[in-house]
Amino acid sequence: MKGFILSFTLMGALMATRPTFINIQTTEGTIHYPTIISASDTDVIMAGGNSISLMSINRVLAYGASKPLLPILSAVGCGYLGYFPGCLLGIIVFPEVMSGDSGQSVGFAFMALSSAILSGRYAYLKTKHKITEKNKTTVFMGGWSLEQKRDFFKSVLTPI
């Protein structure tokens, strides 16, 4: 049972991601849901090869950084609880397991563990979504220097 809980904890830690940008307001307009790859000395490079000049960025709305502990605990708890319906379904589909037939135990174990994994993943994603929705942060960069903007984007893009 300890290995079961440990595997869910590690799965939750691997699914943790860094903050996501909702939009970037520039002097030319607003860019919604940008995928930023890196930040150079004068530009922010986005997916697809597009770049935004750091001088033109006025405001950034982003999901704030959140601790992944609550989503991980949620995934572990719901994964543990999701194991039991999988066992019941496994007994219904493979009734020979109750009589001690070891040939059906692989299918039974697959049903029980797959229901636990699906339940844990669903709980992790829902909890993480709720937490990040509440942690939206607006960063006004109107009076910032070029170096401050560059350092902000580089610090946000480093892995957590």
Short mmCIF file of N, CA and C in Angstrom, two decimals:
data_model
loop_
_atom_site.label_atom_id
_atom_site.label_comp_id
_atom_site.label_asym_id
_atom_site.label_seq_id
_atom_site.Cartn_x
_atom_site.Cartn_y
_atom_site.Cartn_z
N MET A 1 0.82 -1.18 0.00
CA MET A 1 0.00 0.00 0.00
C MET A 1 0.86 1.25 0.00
N LYS A 2 2.03 1.20 0.66
CA LYS A 2 2.92 2.35 0.68
C LYS A 2 3.44 2.67 -0.71
N GLY A 3 3.71 1.65 -1.50
CA GLY A 3 4.16 1.87 -2.87
C GLY A 3 3.08 2.49 -3.73
N PHE A 4 1.84 2.13 -3.45
CA PHE A 4 0.70 2.69 -4.18
C PHE A 4 0.60 4.20 -3.92
N ILE A 5 0.69 4.61 -2.66
CA ILE A 5 0.62 6.04 -2.31
C ILE A 5 1.85 6.77 -2.81
N LEU A 6 3.02 6.17 -2.74
CA LEU A 6 4.24 6.79 -3.23
C LEU A 6 4.18 7.01 -4.73
N SER A 7 3.62 6.07 -5.48
CA SER A 7 3.53 6.24 -6.93
C SER A 7 2.61 7.39 -7.29
N PHE A 8 1.51 7.58 -6.56
CA PHE A 8 0.62 8.71 -6.84
C PHE A 8 1.28 10.03 -6.47
N THR A 9 2.05 10.05 -5.40
CA THR A 9 2.76 11.27 -5.01
C THR A 9 3.77 11.66 -6.09
N LEU A 10 4.52 10.68 -6.59
CA LEU A 10 5.49 10.98 -7.64
C LEU A 10 4.80 11.39 -8.93
N MET A 11 3.67 10.78 -9.27
CA MET A 11 2.93 11.16 -10.46
C MET A 11 2.46 12.61 -10.36
N GLY A 12 1.99 13.02 -9.19
CA GLY A 12 1.55 14.40 -9.00
C GLY A 12 2.70 15.38 -9.10
N ALA A 13 3.86 15.01 -8.57
CA ALA A 13 5.02 15.90 -8.64
C ALA A 13 5.50 16.04 -10.08
N LEU A 14 5.39 15.00 -10.88
CA LEU A 14 5.82 15.09 -12.26
C LEU A 14 4.86 15.91 -13.11
N MET A 15 3.57 15.95 -12.74
CA MET A 15 2.61 16.71 -13.51
C MET A 15 2.60 18.19 -13.14
N ALA A 16 3.33 18.60 -12.11
CA ALA A 16 3.36 20.01 -11.72
C ALA A 16 4.04 20.83 -12.81
N THR A 17 3.45 21.98 -13.12
CA THR A 17 3.95 22.81 -14.20
C THR A 17 4.28 24.20 -13.70
N ARG A 18 4.87 24.98 -14.55
CA ARG A 18 5.21 26.35 -14.20
C ARG A 18 4.06 27.29 -14.53
N PRO A 19 4.13 28.56 -14.09
CA PRO A 19 3.04 29.49 -14.33
C PRO A 19 2.77 29.71 -15.82
N THR A 20 1.51 29.95 -16.15
CA THR A 20 1.09 30.14 -17.53
C THR A 20 0.61 31.57 -17.71
N PHE A 21 0.94 32.17 -18.84
CA PHE A 21 0.51 33.52 -19.14
C PHE A 21 -0.88 33.50 -19.76
N ILE A 22 -1.76 34.37 -19.27
CA ILE A 22 -3.10 34.48 -19.82
C ILE A 22 -3.08 35.46 -20.99
N ASN A 23 -2.51 36.64 -20.78
CA ASN A 23 -2.34 37.58 -21.88
C ASN A 23 -1.22 38.55 -21.59
N ILE A 24 -0.73 39.15 -22.66
CA ILE A 24 0.31 40.17 -22.58
C ILE A 24 -0.21 41.39 -23.32
N GLN A 25 -0.25 42.53 -22.62
CA GLN A 25 -0.70 43.77 -23.25
C GLN A 25 0.52 44.57 -23.68
N THR A 26 0.56 44.87 -24.97
CA THR A 26 1.66 45.65 -25.53
C THR A 26 1.10 46.97 -26.06
N THR A 27 1.98 47.83 -26.58
CA THR A 27 1.53 49.08 -27.17
C THR A 27 0.77 48.84 -28.47
N GLU A 28 0.99 47.70 -29.12
CA GLU A 28 0.29 47.38 -30.36
C GLU A 28 -1.04 46.68 -30.14
N GLY A 29 -1.25 46.07 -28.99
CA GLY A 29 -2.49 45.34 -28.73
C GLY A 29 -2.27 44.28 -27.65
N THR A 30 -3.23 43.39 -27.55
CA THR A 30 -3.18 42.34 -26.54
C THR A 30 -2.98 40.99 -27.21
N ILE A 31 -2.08 40.19 -26.66
CA ILE A 31 -1.82 38.84 -27.15
C ILE A 31 -2.40 37.88 -26.11
N HIS A 32 -3.39 37.10 -26.52
CA HIS A 32 -4.06 36.19 -25.59
C HIS A 32 -3.40 34.82 -25.60
N TYR A 33 -3.21 34.26 -24.42
CA TYR A 33 -2.64 32.93 -24.19
C TYR A 33 -1.37 32.68 -25.01
N PRO A 34 -0.34 33.50 -24.78
CA PRO A 34 0.91 33.27 -25.51
C PRO A 34 1.69 32.09 -24.94
N THR A 35 2.40 31.42 -25.79
CA THR A 35 3.30 30.35 -25.36
C THR A 35 4.71 30.90 -25.50
N ILE A 36 5.30 31.30 -24.39
CA ILE A 36 6.61 31.93 -24.39
C ILE A 36 7.67 30.86 -24.22
N ILE A 37 8.64 30.87 -25.13
CA ILE A 37 9.70 29.88 -25.10
C ILE A 37 10.92 30.40 -24.34
N SER A 38 11.33 31.63 -24.66
CA SER A 38 12.51 32.19 -24.00
C SER A 38 12.46 33.71 -24.04
N ALA A 39 13.41 34.32 -23.34
CA ALA A 39 13.53 35.77 -23.32
C ALA A 39 14.97 36.13 -23.63
N SER A 40 15.15 36.93 -24.68
CA SER A 40 16.50 37.40 -25.03
C SER A 40 16.70 38.77 -24.38
N ASP A 41 17.78 39.46 -24.75
CA ASP A 41 18.07 40.75 -24.15
C ASP A 41 17.07 41.83 -24.54
N THR A 42 16.47 41.72 -25.73
CA THR A 42 15.54 42.76 -26.19
C THR A 42 14.15 42.25 -26.54
N ASP A 43 13.98 40.93 -26.67
CA ASP A 43 12.71 40.37 -27.12
C ASP A 43 12.27 39.20 -26.25
N VAL A 44 10.97 38.94 -26.32
CA VAL A 44 10.39 37.73 -25.75
C VAL A 44 10.01 36.86 -26.94
N ILE A 45 10.56 35.65 -27.00
CA ILE A 45 10.33 34.76 -28.14
C ILE A 45 9.21 33.80 -27.81
N MET A 46 8.21 33.76 -28.70
CA MET A 46 7.05 32.89 -28.51
C MET A 46 7.13 31.71 -29.45
N ALA A 47 6.24 30.74 -29.23
CA ALA A 47 6.17 29.57 -30.10
C ALA A 47 5.77 30.03 -31.50
N GLY A 48 6.33 29.42 -32.50
CA GLY A 48 6.06 29.79 -33.88
C GLY A 48 7.06 30.80 -34.42
N GLY A 49 8.01 31.22 -33.60
CA GLY A 49 9.04 32.14 -34.07
C GLY A 49 8.70 33.61 -33.92
N ASN A 50 7.51 33.95 -33.48
CA ASN A 50 7.15 35.35 -33.27
C ASN A 50 7.88 35.89 -32.06
N SER A 51 8.12 37.19 -32.06
CA SER A 51 8.78 37.80 -30.92
C SER A 51 8.09 39.13 -30.59
N ILE A 52 8.18 39.49 -29.32
CA ILE A 52 7.61 40.75 -28.83
C ILE A 52 8.76 41.55 -28.23
N SER A 53 8.83 42.82 -28.59
CA SER A 53 9.86 43.68 -28.03
C SER A 53 9.55 43.93 -26.56
N LEU A 54 10.57 43.83 -25.71
CA LEU A 54 10.38 44.06 -24.29
C LEU A 54 9.96 45.50 -24.00
N MET A 55 10.38 46.44 -24.85
CA MET A 55 10.02 47.84 -24.65
C MET A 55 8.53 48.08 -24.84
N SER A 56 7.86 47.25 -25.65
CA SER A 56 6.45 47.49 -25.93
C SER A 56 5.51 46.80 -24.94
N ILE A 57 6.02 45.99 -24.01
CA ILE A 57 5.18 45.28 -23.05
C ILE A 57 4.81 46.21 -21.90
N ASN A 58 3.49 46.35 -21.66
CA ASN A 58 3.00 47.20 -20.57
C ASN A 58 2.48 46.41 -19.38
N ARG A 59 1.80 45.29 -19.66
CA ARG A 59 1.13 44.55 -18.59
C ARG A 59 1.09 43.08 -18.95
N VAL A 60 1.19 42.23 -17.92
CA VAL A 60 1.11 40.79 -18.09
C VAL A 60 0.10 40.25 -17.08
N LEU A 61 -0.84 39.43 -17.56
CA LEU A 61 -1.77 38.74 -16.67
C LEU A 61 -1.39 37.26 -16.71
N ALA A 62 -1.10 36.71 -15.55
CA ALA A 62 -0.62 35.33 -15.49
C ALA A 62 -1.25 34.61 -14.33
N TYR A 63 -1.29 33.28 -14.44
CA TYR A 63 -1.66 32.47 -13.30
C TYR A 63 -0.49 32.50 -12.35
N GLY A 64 -0.74 32.79 -11.11
CA GLY A 64 0.33 32.86 -10.13
C GLY A 64 0.86 31.49 -9.79
N ALA A 65 2.05 31.49 -9.27
CA ALA A 65 2.65 30.22 -8.85
C ALA A 65 1.90 29.71 -7.64
N SER A 66 1.62 28.42 -7.62
CA SER A 66 0.92 27.82 -6.50
C SER A 66 1.66 26.58 -6.05
N LYS A 67 1.51 26.28 -4.80
CA LYS A 67 2.15 25.09 -4.25
C LYS A 67 1.42 23.84 -4.76
N PRO A 68 2.13 22.84 -5.23
CA PRO A 68 1.46 21.66 -5.76
C PRO A 68 1.04 20.66 -4.68
N LEU A 69 1.13 21.02 -3.41
CA LEU A 69 0.83 20.07 -2.34
C LEU A 69 -0.65 19.68 -2.31
N LEU A 70 -1.55 20.65 -2.39
CA LEU A 70 -2.97 20.33 -2.33
C LEU A 70 -3.43 19.47 -3.51
N PRO A 71 -3.03 19.78 -4.75
CA PRO A 71 -3.42 18.87 -5.84
C PRO A 71 -2.83 17.47 -5.70
N ILE A 72 -1.63 17.36 -5.17
CA ILE A 72 -1.01 16.05 -4.98
C ILE A 72 -1.77 15.26 -3.92
N LEU A 73 -2.12 15.93 -2.82
CA LEU A 73 -2.90 15.25 -1.78
C LEU A 73 -4.27 14.84 -2.29
N SER A 74 -4.86 15.69 -3.10
CA SER A 74 -6.16 15.37 -3.70
C SER A 74 -6.04 14.15 -4.62
N ALA A 75 -4.98 14.11 -5.41
CA ALA A 75 -4.77 12.98 -6.32
C ALA A 75 -4.54 11.68 -5.54
N VAL A 76 -3.78 11.76 -4.48
CA VAL A 76 -3.52 10.56 -3.68
C VAL A 76 -4.80 10.06 -3.02
N GLY A 77 -5.55 10.98 -2.44
CA GLY A 77 -6.79 10.59 -1.76
C GLY A 77 -7.83 10.03 -2.71
N CYS A 78 -8.05 10.71 -3.82
CA CYS A 78 -9.06 10.22 -4.77
C CYS A 78 -8.58 8.97 -5.51
N GLY A 79 -7.29 8.85 -5.73
CA GLY A 79 -6.77 7.62 -6.32
C GLY A 79 -6.97 6.44 -5.40
N TYR A 80 -6.75 6.67 -4.12
CA TYR A 80 -6.97 5.61 -3.13
C TYR A 80 -8.44 5.21 -3.09
N LEU A 81 -9.32 6.21 -3.08
CA LEU A 81 -10.75 5.92 -3.06
C LEU A 81 -11.24 5.34 -4.39
N GLY A 82 -10.59 5.69 -5.49
CA GLY A 82 -10.97 5.16 -6.80
C GLY A 82 -10.54 3.71 -6.99
N TYR A 83 -9.69 3.22 -6.13
CA TYR A 83 -9.23 1.83 -6.21
C TYR A 83 -10.37 0.86 -5.88
N PHE A 84 -11.22 1.22 -4.95
CA PHE A 84 -12.28 0.31 -4.50
C PHE A 84 -13.37 0.08 -5.54
N PRO A 85 -13.87 1.10 -6.25
CA PRO A 85 -14.82 0.81 -7.33
C PRO A 85 -14.19 -0.04 -8.43
N GLY A 86 -12.90 0.15 -8.67
CA GLY A 86 -12.21 -0.70 -9.65
C GLY A 86 -12.16 -2.15 -9.20
N CYS A 87 -11.98 -2.36 -7.89
CA CYS A 87 -12.01 -3.73 -7.36
C CYS A 87 -13.38 -4.35 -7.53
N LEU A 88 -14.42 -3.59 -7.25
CA LEU A 88 -15.77 -4.11 -7.41
C LEU A 88 -16.08 -4.43 -8.87
N LEU A 89 -15.67 -3.54 -9.76
CA LEU A 89 -15.87 -3.79 -11.19
C LEU A 89 -15.04 -4.99 -11.63
N GLY A 90 -13.84 -5.13 -11.09
CA GLY A 90 -13.01 -6.29 -11.42
C GLY A 90 -13.62 -7.60 -10.96
N ILE A 91 -14.26 -7.58 -9.80
CA ILE A 91 -14.92 -8.79 -9.30
C ILE A 91 -16.12 -9.14 -10.17
N ILE A 92 -16.83 -8.11 -10.65
CA ILE A 92 -17.99 -8.37 -11.51
C ILE A 92 -17.54 -8.94 -12.86
N VAL A 93 -16.50 -8.37 -13.44
CA VAL A 93 -16.03 -8.82 -14.75
C VAL A 93 -15.26 -10.13 -14.66
N PHE A 94 -14.45 -10.28 -13.62
CA PHE A 94 -13.63 -11.49 -13.44
C PHE A 94 -14.01 -12.19 -12.13
N PRO A 95 -15.15 -12.88 -12.07
CA PRO A 95 -15.56 -13.51 -10.80
C PRO A 95 -14.66 -14.68 -10.40
N GLU A 96 -13.86 -15.19 -11.33
CA GLU A 96 -12.98 -16.31 -10.99
C GLU A 96 -11.89 -15.91 -10.01
N VAL A 97 -11.63 -14.61 -9.89
CA VAL A 97 -10.59 -14.13 -8.97
C VAL A 97 -10.97 -14.48 -7.53
N MET A 98 -12.24 -14.44 -7.22
CA MET A 98 -12.68 -14.73 -5.85
C MET A 98 -12.46 -16.20 -5.48
N SER A 99 -12.43 -17.08 -6.49
CA SER A 99 -12.21 -18.50 -6.19
C SER A 99 -10.73 -18.86 -6.15
N GLY A 100 -9.86 -17.88 -6.42
CA GLY A 100 -8.42 -18.12 -6.33
C GLY A 100 -7.76 -18.45 -7.65
N ASP A 101 -8.44 -18.24 -8.77
CA ASP A 101 -7.84 -18.48 -10.09
C ASP A 101 -6.84 -17.36 -10.39
N SER A 102 -5.57 -17.71 -10.45
CA SER A 102 -4.55 -16.69 -10.66
C SER A 102 -4.45 -16.23 -12.11
N GLY A 103 -5.07 -16.93 -13.03
CA GLY A 103 -5.04 -16.52 -14.44
C GLY A 103 -5.82 -15.26 -14.70
N GLN A 104 -6.82 -14.98 -13.88
CA GLN A 104 -7.65 -13.79 -14.05
C GLN A 104 -7.17 -12.61 -13.21
N SER A 105 -6.14 -12.81 -12.40
CA SER A 105 -5.72 -11.75 -11.48
C SER A 105 -5.09 -10.57 -12.20
N VAL A 106 -4.52 -10.77 -13.40
CA VAL A 106 -3.91 -9.66 -14.13
C VAL A 106 -5.00 -8.69 -14.59
N GLY A 107 -6.08 -9.22 -15.13
CA GLY A 107 -7.19 -8.37 -15.56
C GLY A 107 -7.83 -7.65 -14.39
N PHE A 108 -7.97 -8.34 -13.27
CA PHE A 108 -8.52 -7.72 -12.07
C PHE A 108 -7.64 -6.58 -11.59
N ALA A 109 -6.34 -6.82 -11.53
CA ALA A 109 -5.40 -5.79 -11.08
C ALA A 109 -5.40 -4.61 -12.04
N PHE A 110 -5.49 -4.89 -13.34
CA PHE A 110 -5.52 -3.81 -14.33
C PHE A 110 -6.76 -2.94 -14.12
N MET A 111 -7.91 -3.53 -13.89
CA MET A 111 -9.14 -2.76 -13.70
C MET A 111 -9.07 -1.94 -12.42
N ALA A 112 -8.56 -2.52 -11.36
CA ALA A 112 -8.49 -1.80 -10.09
C ALA A 112 -7.50 -0.63 -10.17
N LEU A 113 -6.32 -0.88 -10.71
CA LEU A 113 -5.31 0.18 -10.79
C LEU A 113 -5.68 1.25 -11.81
N SER A 114 -6.28 0.86 -12.93
CA SER A 114 -6.65 1.88 -13.92
C SER A 114 -7.72 2.80 -13.38
N SER A 115 -8.68 2.28 -12.61
CA SER A 115 -9.68 3.17 -12.02
C SER A 115 -9.04 4.09 -10.98
N ALA A 116 -8.07 3.60 -10.24
CA ALA A 116 -7.38 4.44 -9.26
C ALA A 116 -6.58 5.54 -9.96
N ILE A 117 -5.89 5.21 -11.02
CA ILE A 117 -5.09 6.20 -11.75
C ILE A 117 -5.98 7.24 -12.39
N LEU A 118 -7.06 6.83 -13.02
CA LEU A 118 -7.97 7.79 -13.65
C LEU A 118 -8.61 8.72 -12.61
N SER A 119 -9.00 8.18 -11.48
CA SER A 119 -9.59 8.99 -10.42
C SER A 119 -8.58 9.99 -9.86
N GLY A 120 -7.35 9.54 -9.63
CA GLY A 120 -6.31 10.43 -9.11
C GLY A 120 -5.94 11.52 -10.08
N ARG A 121 -5.84 11.18 -11.36
CA ARG A 121 -5.51 12.18 -12.38
C ARG A 121 -6.60 13.22 -12.50
N TYR A 122 -7.84 12.78 -12.51
CA TYR A 122 -8.96 13.71 -12.61
C TYR A 122 -8.99 14.66 -11.40
N ALA A 123 -8.79 14.14 -10.21
CA ALA A 123 -8.79 14.98 -9.01
C ALA A 123 -7.63 15.96 -9.03
N TYR A 124 -6.45 15.52 -9.49
CA TYR A 124 -5.29 16.41 -9.56
C TYR A 124 -5.55 17.56 -10.51
N LEU A 125 -6.04 17.26 -11.71
CA LEU A 125 -6.27 18.31 -12.71
C LEU A 125 -7.35 19.28 -12.26
N LYS A 126 -8.43 18.79 -11.69
CA LYS A 126 -9.50 19.68 -11.23
C LYS A 126 -9.04 20.57 -10.09
N THR A 127 -8.33 20.02 -9.13
CA THR A 127 -7.85 20.81 -7.99
C THR A 127 -6.83 21.84 -8.45
N LYS A 128 -5.93 21.45 -9.33
CA LYS A 128 -4.93 22.38 -9.84
C LYS A 128 -5.58 23.51 -10.62
N HIS A 129 -6.59 23.19 -11.41
CA HIS A 129 -7.31 24.21 -12.18
C HIS A 129 -7.99 25.22 -11.25
N LYS A 130 -8.64 24.75 -10.21
CA LYS A 130 -9.33 25.64 -9.27
C LYS A 130 -8.33 26.54 -8.54
N ILE A 131 -7.20 26.00 -8.15
CA ILE A 131 -6.21 26.80 -7.43
C ILE A 131 -5.59 27.85 -8.35
N THR A 132 -5.26 27.49 -9.58
CA THR A 132 -4.64 28.46 -10.48
C THR A 132 -5.63 29.53 -10.92
N GLU A 133 -6.91 29.20 -11.03
CA GLU A 133 -7.91 30.21 -11.37
C GLU A 133 -8.00 31.28 -10.29
N LYS A 134 -7.81 30.90 -9.03
CA LYS A 134 -7.90 31.86 -7.94
C LYS A 134 -6.62 32.67 -7.77
N ASN A 135 -5.52 32.25 -8.36
CA ASN A 135 -4.23 32.91 -8.18
C ASN A 135 -3.81 33.74 -9.39
N LYS A 136 -4.75 34.38 -10.07
CA LYS A 136 -4.38 35.22 -11.21
C LYS A 136 -3.66 36.47 -10.68
N THR A 137 -2.61 36.85 -11.37
CA THR A 137 -1.79 37.97 -10.96
C THR A 137 -1.58 38.91 -12.15
N THR A 138 -1.80 40.20 -11.94
CA THR A 138 -1.52 41.20 -12.96
C THR A 138 -0.24 41.92 -12.59
N VAL A 139 0.69 41.96 -13.53
CA VAL A 139 1.96 42.63 -13.32
C VAL A 139 2.02 43.82 -14.27
N PHE A 140 2.03 45.04 -13.70
CA PHE A 140 2.14 46.25 -14.52
C PHE A 140 3.61 46.57 -14.72
N MET A 141 4.02 46.72 -15.97
CA MET A 141 5.43 46.93 -16.29
C MET A 141 5.67 48.28 -16.96
N GLY A 142 4.78 49.24 -16.76
CA GLY A 142 4.90 50.53 -17.44
C GLY A 142 6.18 51.26 -17.13
N GLY A 143 6.59 51.30 -15.88
CA GLY A 143 7.78 52.04 -15.49
C GLY A 143 9.03 51.19 -15.34
N TRP A 144 8.98 49.96 -15.77
CA TRP A 144 10.12 49.07 -15.61
C TRP A 144 11.17 49.34 -16.68
N SER A 145 12.42 49.08 -16.32
CA SER A 145 13.50 49.17 -17.30
C SER A 145 13.55 47.89 -18.13
N LEU A 146 14.32 47.93 -19.19
CA LEU A 146 14.46 46.77 -20.08
C LEU A 146 15.04 45.57 -19.32
N GLU A 147 16.01 45.83 -18.45
CA GLU A 147 16.64 44.75 -17.69
C GLU A 147 15.65 44.11 -16.70
N GLN A 148 14.81 44.93 -16.06
CA GLN A 148 13.84 44.39 -15.12
C GLN A 148 12.82 43.49 -15.83
N LYS A 149 12.37 43.91 -17.01
CA LYS A 149 11.42 43.10 -17.78
C LYS A 149 12.07 41.78 -18.21
N ARG A 150 13.30 41.87 -18.69
CA ARG A 150 14.01 40.66 -19.13
C ARG A 150 14.22 39.70 -17.97
N ASP A 151 14.63 40.23 -16.81
CA ASP A 151 14.83 39.38 -15.63
C ASP A 151 13.53 38.75 -15.16
N PHE A 152 12.41 39.49 -15.26
CA PHE A 152 11.11 38.94 -14.87
C PHE A 152 10.75 37.75 -15.75
N PHE A 153 10.86 37.90 -17.06
CA PHE A 153 10.49 36.80 -17.95
C PHE A 153 11.43 35.61 -17.81
N LYS A 154 12.72 35.88 -17.61
CA LYS A 154 13.66 34.77 -17.41
C LYS A 154 13.40 34.03 -16.10
N SER A 155 13.02 34.77 -15.05
CA SER A 155 12.77 34.10 -13.77
C SER A 155 11.48 33.29 -13.81
N VAL A 156 10.48 33.74 -14.55
CA VAL A 156 9.23 33.01 -14.63
C VAL A 156 9.37 31.78 -15.51
N LEU A 157 10.23 31.83 -16.51
CA LEU A 157 10.37 30.71 -17.44
C LEU A 157 11.29 29.62 -16.94
N THR A 158 11.99 29.84 -15.83
CA THR A 158 12.83 28.75 -15.30
C THR A 158 11.94 27.71 -14.65
N PRO A 159 12.28 26.44 -14.76
CA PRO A 159 11.46 25.39 -14.16
C PRO A 159 11.37 25.54 -12.64
N ILE A 160 10.22 25.19 -12.09
CA ILE A 160 9.99 25.30 -10.65
C ILE A 160 10.63 24.11 -9.96
#
